[in-house]
Short mmCIF file of C-alpha atoms in Angstrom, two decimals:
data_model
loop_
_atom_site.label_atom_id
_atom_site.label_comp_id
_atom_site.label_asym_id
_atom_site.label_seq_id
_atom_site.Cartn_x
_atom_site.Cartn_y
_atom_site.Cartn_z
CA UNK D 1339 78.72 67.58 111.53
CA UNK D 1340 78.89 71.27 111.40
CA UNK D 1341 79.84 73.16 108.61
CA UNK D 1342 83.20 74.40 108.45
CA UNK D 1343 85.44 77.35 106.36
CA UNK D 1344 86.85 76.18 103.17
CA UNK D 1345 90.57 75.07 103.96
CA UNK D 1346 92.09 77.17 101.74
CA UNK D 1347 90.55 80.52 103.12
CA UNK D 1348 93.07 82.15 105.70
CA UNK D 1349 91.00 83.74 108.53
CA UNK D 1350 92.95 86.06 111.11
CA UNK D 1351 90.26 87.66 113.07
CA UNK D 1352 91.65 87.79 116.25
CA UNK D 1353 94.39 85.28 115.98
CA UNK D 1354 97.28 87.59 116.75
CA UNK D 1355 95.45 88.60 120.21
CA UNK D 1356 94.58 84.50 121.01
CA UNK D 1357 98.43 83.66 119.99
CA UNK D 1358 99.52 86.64 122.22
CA UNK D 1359 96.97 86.07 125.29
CA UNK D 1360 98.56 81.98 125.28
CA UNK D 1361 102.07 83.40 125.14
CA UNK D 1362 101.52 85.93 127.91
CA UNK D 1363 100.27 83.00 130.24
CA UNK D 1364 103.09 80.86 129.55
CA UNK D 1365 105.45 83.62 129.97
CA UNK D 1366 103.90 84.45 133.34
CA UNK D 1367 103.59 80.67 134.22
CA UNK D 1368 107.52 79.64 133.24
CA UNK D 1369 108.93 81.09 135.92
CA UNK D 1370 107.30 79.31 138.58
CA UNK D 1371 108.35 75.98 137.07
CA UNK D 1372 112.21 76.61 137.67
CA UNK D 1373 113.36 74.36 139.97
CA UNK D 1374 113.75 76.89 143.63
CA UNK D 1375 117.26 77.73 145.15
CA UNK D 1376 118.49 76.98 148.21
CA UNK D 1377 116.85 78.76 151.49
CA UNK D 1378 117.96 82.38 152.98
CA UNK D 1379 121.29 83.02 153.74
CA UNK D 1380 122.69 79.96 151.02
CA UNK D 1381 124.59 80.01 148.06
CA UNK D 1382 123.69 76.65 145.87
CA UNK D 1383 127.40 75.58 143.90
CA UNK D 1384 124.51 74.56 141.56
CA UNK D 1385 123.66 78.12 141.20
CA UNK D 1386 124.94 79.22 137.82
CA UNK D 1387 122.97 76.15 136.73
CA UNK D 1388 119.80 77.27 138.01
CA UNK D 1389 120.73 80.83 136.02
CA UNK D 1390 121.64 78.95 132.40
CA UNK D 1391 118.18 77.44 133.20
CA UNK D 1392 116.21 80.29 133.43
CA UNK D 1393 118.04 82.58 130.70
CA UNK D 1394 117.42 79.76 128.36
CA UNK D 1395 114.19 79.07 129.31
CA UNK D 1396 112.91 82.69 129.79
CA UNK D 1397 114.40 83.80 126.53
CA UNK D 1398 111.58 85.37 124.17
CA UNK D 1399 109.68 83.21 121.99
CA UNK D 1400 107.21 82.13 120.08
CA UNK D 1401 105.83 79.34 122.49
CA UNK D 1402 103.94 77.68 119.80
CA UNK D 1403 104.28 74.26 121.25
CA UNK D 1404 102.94 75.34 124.09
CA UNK D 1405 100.03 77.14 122.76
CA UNK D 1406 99.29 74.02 120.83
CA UNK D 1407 99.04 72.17 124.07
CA UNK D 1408 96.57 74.55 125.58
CA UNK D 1409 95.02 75.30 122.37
CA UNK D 1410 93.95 71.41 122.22
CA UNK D 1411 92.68 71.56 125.89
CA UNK D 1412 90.38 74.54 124.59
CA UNK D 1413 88.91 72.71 121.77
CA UNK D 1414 87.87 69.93 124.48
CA UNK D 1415 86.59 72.97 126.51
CA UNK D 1416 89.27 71.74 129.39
CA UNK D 1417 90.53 73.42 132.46
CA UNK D 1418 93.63 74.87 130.38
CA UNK D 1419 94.94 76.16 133.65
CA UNK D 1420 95.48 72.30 134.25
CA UNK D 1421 97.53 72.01 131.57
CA UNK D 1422 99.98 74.94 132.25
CA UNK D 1423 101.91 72.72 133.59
CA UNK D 1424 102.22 69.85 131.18
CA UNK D 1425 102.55 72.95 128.58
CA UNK D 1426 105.14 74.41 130.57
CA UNK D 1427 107.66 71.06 130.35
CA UNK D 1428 107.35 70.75 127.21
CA UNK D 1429 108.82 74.48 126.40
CA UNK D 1430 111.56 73.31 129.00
CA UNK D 1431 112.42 70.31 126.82
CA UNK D 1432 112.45 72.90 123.27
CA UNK D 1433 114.77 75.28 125.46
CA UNK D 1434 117.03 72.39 126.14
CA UNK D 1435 117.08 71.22 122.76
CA UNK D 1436 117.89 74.85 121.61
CA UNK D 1437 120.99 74.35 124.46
CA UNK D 1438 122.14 71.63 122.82
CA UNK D 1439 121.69 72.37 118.96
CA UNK D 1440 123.88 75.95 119.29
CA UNK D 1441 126.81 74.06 120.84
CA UNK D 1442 129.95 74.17 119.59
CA UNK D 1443 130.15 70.31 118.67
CA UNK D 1444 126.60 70.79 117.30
CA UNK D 1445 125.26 73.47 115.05
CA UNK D 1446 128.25 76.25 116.79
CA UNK D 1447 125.36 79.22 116.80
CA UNK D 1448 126.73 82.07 119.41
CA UNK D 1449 123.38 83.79 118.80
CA UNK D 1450 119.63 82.51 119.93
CA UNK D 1451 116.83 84.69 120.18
CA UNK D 1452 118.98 88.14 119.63
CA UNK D 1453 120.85 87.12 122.60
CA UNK D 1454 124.62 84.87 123.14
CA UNK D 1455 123.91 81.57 122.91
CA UNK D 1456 123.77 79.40 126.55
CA UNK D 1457 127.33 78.00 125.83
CA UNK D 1458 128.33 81.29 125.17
CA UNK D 1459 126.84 83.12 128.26
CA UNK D 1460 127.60 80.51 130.87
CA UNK D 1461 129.92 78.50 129.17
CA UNK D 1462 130.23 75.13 127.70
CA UNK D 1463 129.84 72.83 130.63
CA UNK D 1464 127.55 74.96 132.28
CA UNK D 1465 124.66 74.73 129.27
CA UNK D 1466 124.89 70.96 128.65
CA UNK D 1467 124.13 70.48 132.45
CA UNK D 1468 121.06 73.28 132.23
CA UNK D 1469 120.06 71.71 129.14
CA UNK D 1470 120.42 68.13 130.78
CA UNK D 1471 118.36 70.07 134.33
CA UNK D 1472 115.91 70.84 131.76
CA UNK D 1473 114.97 68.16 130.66
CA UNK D 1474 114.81 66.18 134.02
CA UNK D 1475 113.04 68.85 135.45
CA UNK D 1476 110.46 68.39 132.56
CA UNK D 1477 109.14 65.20 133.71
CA UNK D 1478 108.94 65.95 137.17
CA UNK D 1479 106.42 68.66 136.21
CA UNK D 1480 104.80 66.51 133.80
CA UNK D 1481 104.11 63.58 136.44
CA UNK D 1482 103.25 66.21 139.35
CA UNK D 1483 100.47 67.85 136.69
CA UNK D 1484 99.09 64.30 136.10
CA UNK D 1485 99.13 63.61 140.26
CA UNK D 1486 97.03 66.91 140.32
CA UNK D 1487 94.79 65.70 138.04
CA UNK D 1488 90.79 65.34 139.47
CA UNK D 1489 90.86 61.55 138.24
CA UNK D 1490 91.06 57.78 139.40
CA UNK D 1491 94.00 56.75 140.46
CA UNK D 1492 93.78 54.05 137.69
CA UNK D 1493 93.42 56.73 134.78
CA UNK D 1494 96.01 58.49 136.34
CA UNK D 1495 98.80 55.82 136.16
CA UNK D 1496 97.75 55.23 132.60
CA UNK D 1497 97.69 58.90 131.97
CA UNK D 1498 101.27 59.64 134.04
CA UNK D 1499 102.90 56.37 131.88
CA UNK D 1500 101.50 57.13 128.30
CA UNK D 1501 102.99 61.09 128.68
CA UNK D 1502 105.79 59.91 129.80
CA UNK D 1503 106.58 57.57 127.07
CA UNK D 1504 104.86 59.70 124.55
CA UNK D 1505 107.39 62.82 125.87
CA UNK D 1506 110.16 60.22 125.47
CA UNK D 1507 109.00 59.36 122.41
CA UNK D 1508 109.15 62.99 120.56
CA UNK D 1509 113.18 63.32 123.00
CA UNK D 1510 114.91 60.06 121.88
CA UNK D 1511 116.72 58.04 118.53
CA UNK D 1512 113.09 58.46 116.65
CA UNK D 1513 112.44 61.75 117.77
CA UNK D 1514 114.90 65.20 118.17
CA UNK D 1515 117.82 63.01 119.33
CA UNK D 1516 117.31 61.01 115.88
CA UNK D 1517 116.32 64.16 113.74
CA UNK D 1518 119.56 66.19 115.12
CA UNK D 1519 121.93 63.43 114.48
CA UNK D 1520 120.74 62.87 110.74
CA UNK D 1521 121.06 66.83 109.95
CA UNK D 1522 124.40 66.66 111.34
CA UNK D 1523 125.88 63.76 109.73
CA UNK D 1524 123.60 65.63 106.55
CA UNK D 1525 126.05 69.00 107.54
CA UNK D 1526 129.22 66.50 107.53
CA UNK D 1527 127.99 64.60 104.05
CA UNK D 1528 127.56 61.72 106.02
CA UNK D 1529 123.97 60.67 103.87
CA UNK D 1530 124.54 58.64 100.49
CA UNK D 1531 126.75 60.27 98.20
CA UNK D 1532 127.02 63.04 100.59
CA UNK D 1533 123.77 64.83 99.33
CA UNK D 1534 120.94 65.55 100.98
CA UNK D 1535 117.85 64.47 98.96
CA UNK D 1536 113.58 65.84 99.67
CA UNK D 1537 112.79 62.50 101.80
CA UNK D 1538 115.96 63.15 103.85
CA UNK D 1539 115.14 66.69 104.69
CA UNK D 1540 111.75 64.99 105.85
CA UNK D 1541 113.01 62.66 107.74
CA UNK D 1542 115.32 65.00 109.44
CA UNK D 1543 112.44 68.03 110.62
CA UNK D 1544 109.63 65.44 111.39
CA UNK D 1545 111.45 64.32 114.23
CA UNK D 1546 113.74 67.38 114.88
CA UNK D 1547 111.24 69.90 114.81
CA UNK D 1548 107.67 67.50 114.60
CA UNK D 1549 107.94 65.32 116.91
CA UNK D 1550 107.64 67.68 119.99
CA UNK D 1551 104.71 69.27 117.99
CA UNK D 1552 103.24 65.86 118.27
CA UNK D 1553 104.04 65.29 121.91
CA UNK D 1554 102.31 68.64 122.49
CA UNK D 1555 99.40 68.20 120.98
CA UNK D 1556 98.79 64.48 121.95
CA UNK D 1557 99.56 64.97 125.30
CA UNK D 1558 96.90 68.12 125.57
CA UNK D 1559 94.38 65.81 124.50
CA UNK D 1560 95.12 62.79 126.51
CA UNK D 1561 95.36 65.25 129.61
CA UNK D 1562 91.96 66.85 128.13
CA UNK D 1563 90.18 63.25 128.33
CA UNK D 1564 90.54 62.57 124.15
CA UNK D 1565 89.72 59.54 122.83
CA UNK D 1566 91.96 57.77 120.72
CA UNK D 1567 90.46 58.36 117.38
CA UNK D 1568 90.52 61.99 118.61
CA UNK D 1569 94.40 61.46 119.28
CA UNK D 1570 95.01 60.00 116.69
CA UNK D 1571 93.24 62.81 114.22
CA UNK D 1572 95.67 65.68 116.21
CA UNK D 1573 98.77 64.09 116.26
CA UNK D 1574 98.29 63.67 111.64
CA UNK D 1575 97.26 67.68 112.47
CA UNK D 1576 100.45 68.36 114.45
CA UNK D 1577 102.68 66.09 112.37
CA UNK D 1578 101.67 68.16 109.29
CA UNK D 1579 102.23 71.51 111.14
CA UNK D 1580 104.86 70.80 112.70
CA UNK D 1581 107.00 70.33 109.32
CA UNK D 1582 105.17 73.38 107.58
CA UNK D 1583 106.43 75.25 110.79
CA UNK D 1584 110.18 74.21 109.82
CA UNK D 1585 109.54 74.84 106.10
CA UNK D 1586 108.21 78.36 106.68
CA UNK D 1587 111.53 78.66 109.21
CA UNK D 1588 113.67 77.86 106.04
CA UNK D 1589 111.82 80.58 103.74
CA UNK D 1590 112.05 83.07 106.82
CA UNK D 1591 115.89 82.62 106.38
CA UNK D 1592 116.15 82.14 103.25
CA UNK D 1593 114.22 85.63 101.56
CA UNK D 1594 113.15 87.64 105.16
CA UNK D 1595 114.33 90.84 106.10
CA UNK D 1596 116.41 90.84 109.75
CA UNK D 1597 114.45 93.78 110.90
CA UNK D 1598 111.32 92.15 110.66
CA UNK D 1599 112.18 88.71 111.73
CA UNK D 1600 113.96 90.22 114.56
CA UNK D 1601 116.88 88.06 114.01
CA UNK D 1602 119.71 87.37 111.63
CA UNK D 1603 118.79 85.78 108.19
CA UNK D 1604 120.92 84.05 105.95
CA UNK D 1605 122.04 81.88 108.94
CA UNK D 1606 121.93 78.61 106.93
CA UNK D 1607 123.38 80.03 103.83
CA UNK D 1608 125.59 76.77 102.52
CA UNK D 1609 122.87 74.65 104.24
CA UNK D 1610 120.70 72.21 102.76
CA UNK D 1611 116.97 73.65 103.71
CA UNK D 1612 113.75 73.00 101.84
CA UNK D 1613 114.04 75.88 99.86
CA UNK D 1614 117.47 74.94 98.43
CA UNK D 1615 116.20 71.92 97.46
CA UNK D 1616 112.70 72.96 96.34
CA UNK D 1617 113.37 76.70 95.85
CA UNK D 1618 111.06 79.27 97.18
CA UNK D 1619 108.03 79.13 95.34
CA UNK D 1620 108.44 75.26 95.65
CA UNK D 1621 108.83 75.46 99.11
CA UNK D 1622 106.04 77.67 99.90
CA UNK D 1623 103.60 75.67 97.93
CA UNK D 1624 104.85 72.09 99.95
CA UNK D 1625 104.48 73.98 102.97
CA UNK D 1626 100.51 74.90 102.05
CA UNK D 1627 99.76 71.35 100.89
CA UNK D 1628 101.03 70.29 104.22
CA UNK D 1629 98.59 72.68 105.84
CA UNK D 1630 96.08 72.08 104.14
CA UNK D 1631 96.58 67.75 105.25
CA UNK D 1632 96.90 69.27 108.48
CA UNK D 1633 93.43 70.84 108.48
CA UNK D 1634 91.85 67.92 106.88
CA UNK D 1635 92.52 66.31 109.80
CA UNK D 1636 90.09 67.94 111.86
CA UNK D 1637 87.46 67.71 109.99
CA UNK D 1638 85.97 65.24 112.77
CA UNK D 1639 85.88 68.30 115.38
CA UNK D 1640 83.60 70.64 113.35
CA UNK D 1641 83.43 74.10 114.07
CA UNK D 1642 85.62 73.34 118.00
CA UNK D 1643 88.58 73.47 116.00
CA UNK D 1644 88.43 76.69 114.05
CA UNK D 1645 91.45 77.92 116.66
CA UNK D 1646 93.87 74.88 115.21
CA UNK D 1647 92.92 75.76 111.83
CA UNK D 1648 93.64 79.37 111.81
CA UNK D 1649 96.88 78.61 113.89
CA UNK D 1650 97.62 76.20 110.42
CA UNK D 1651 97.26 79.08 107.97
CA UNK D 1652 98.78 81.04 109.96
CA UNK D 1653 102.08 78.87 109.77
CA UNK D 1654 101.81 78.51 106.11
CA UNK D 1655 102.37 82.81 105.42
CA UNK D 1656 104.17 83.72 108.93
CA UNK D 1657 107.02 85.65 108.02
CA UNK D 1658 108.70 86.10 111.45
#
């Protein structure tokens, strides 16, 4: 096996420029995967629809599940222009659940991204059904990228059934679905004795926020022809991230300045987050043990997977 960087060294050389070269393909790519209009001369009723679609999708971000998707397709030295469009549903179904979380009856944010909230620009009814176009419209693309795929028909019914169910998966009761009901009924004092406890808070962000960073990464290696003990190593990598990515969220908010971030702070003041339950330093230093896990898990893939590791220590001291 090749040798590889000590996991606790942080190594940035060119990171910024590969994070910003992913982004700037999915940001040219998104568009295209908007469901079309109507022809010339028509005026869809569905219109304003389409339009809470594509401001909620098209809204500036990070795209880091994305990037993790095509990142993973790199380290198997895929086509990653094949998986533009398997990366591209998946930021359709974070979008959504960004829809859904700012409601009202949810999380009642009128902000996302430095811009009103869907709810707030369209209107109630008008979000949940772009939220709930969204998501349908994510597994149409999915199954059309795996019909596109150069492969026997065989591998590709495999391939078309596990992303679906694996997408499914990281959606429903054991995924966001599951992870946004606990913080809620966490937010109401629903959880015993109405306190939120350390394994709760886990619980809560591996499938709110984790799961879909396992869905992207397992899916970019199935699509990338993985094999299962490859899988199996990325989805312990993008489990691991994916919570150190919500942990690092909670510090951003919790001591960040608004100028920097780009966004209000302070937002879940009253909140249960890891740092009110660990405090900062406490936080920080669960959110590098969970990178470094996270990097031990690709020790199989040698040098291939220096990308995934600097994209890890780059999580652990982001601070926007």
């Amino acid at each position: 096996m090749p040798d590889m960087p000590a996991p606790g060294r942080v190594s940035t050389r060119g990171l910024d420029a590969w994070l910003a070269s992913w982004r700037g393909q999915i940001d040219e790519a998104l568009p295209s995967f908007l469901p079309a209009g109507d022809g010339p001369g028509l005026r869809s009723m569905a219109a304003p629809v389409r339009e809470a679609m594509a401001y909620a999708l098209l809204a500036p971000g990070k795209r880091i599940r994305p990037t993790l998707t095509l990142a993973v397709g790199e380290m198997f030295r895929a086509d990653t222009r094949r998986l533009l469009p398997a990366a591209c549903s998946i930021e359709m179904v974070h979008a959504s659940s960004l829809i859904l979380d700012d409601l009202p009856c949810m999380d009642d944010s009128p902000l996302r991204r430095g811009r009103p909230s869907c709810h707030v620009a369209f209107g109630e009814s008008t979000a949940i059904l772009a939220a709930v176009g969204l998501l349908n419209h994510a597994y149409a693309i999915l199954a059309g990228e795996v019909d596109r795929a150069r492969i026997k028909e065989v591998t590709r019914e495999r391939l078309r059934s596990l992303s679906a169910r694996r997408l499914a998966a990281a959606i429903g009761p054991d995924g966001v679905i599951g992870g946004q009901f606990a913080d809620l009924e966490a937010g109401r004092g629903g959880t015993a004795g109405g306190r939120v406890d350390l394994p709760a808070m886990e619980f809560i962000h591996s499938r709110k926020t984790g799961s879909l960073f396992i869905a992207s990464a397992e899916i970019g290696a199935r699509l990338s022809g993985g094999l299962e003990e490859e899988v199996e190593g990325l989805v312990s990598y993008a489990k691991n991230l994916g919570l150190a990515f919500q942990i690092t969220d909670d510090l951003i908010d919790a001591v960040g300045d608004s100028s920097a971030v780009g966004k209000p702070v302070r937002a879940d003041a009253g909140r249960a987050t890891f740092v009110t339950l660990c405090g900062v330093e406490g936080a920080r230093s669960l959110a590098g043990d969970l990178v470094r896990t996270a990097i031990t898990s690709l020790a199989p893939f040698g040098r291939g997977a220096e990308r995934l590791r600097e994209l890890a220590r780059h999580v652990a001291v982001r601070d926007r």
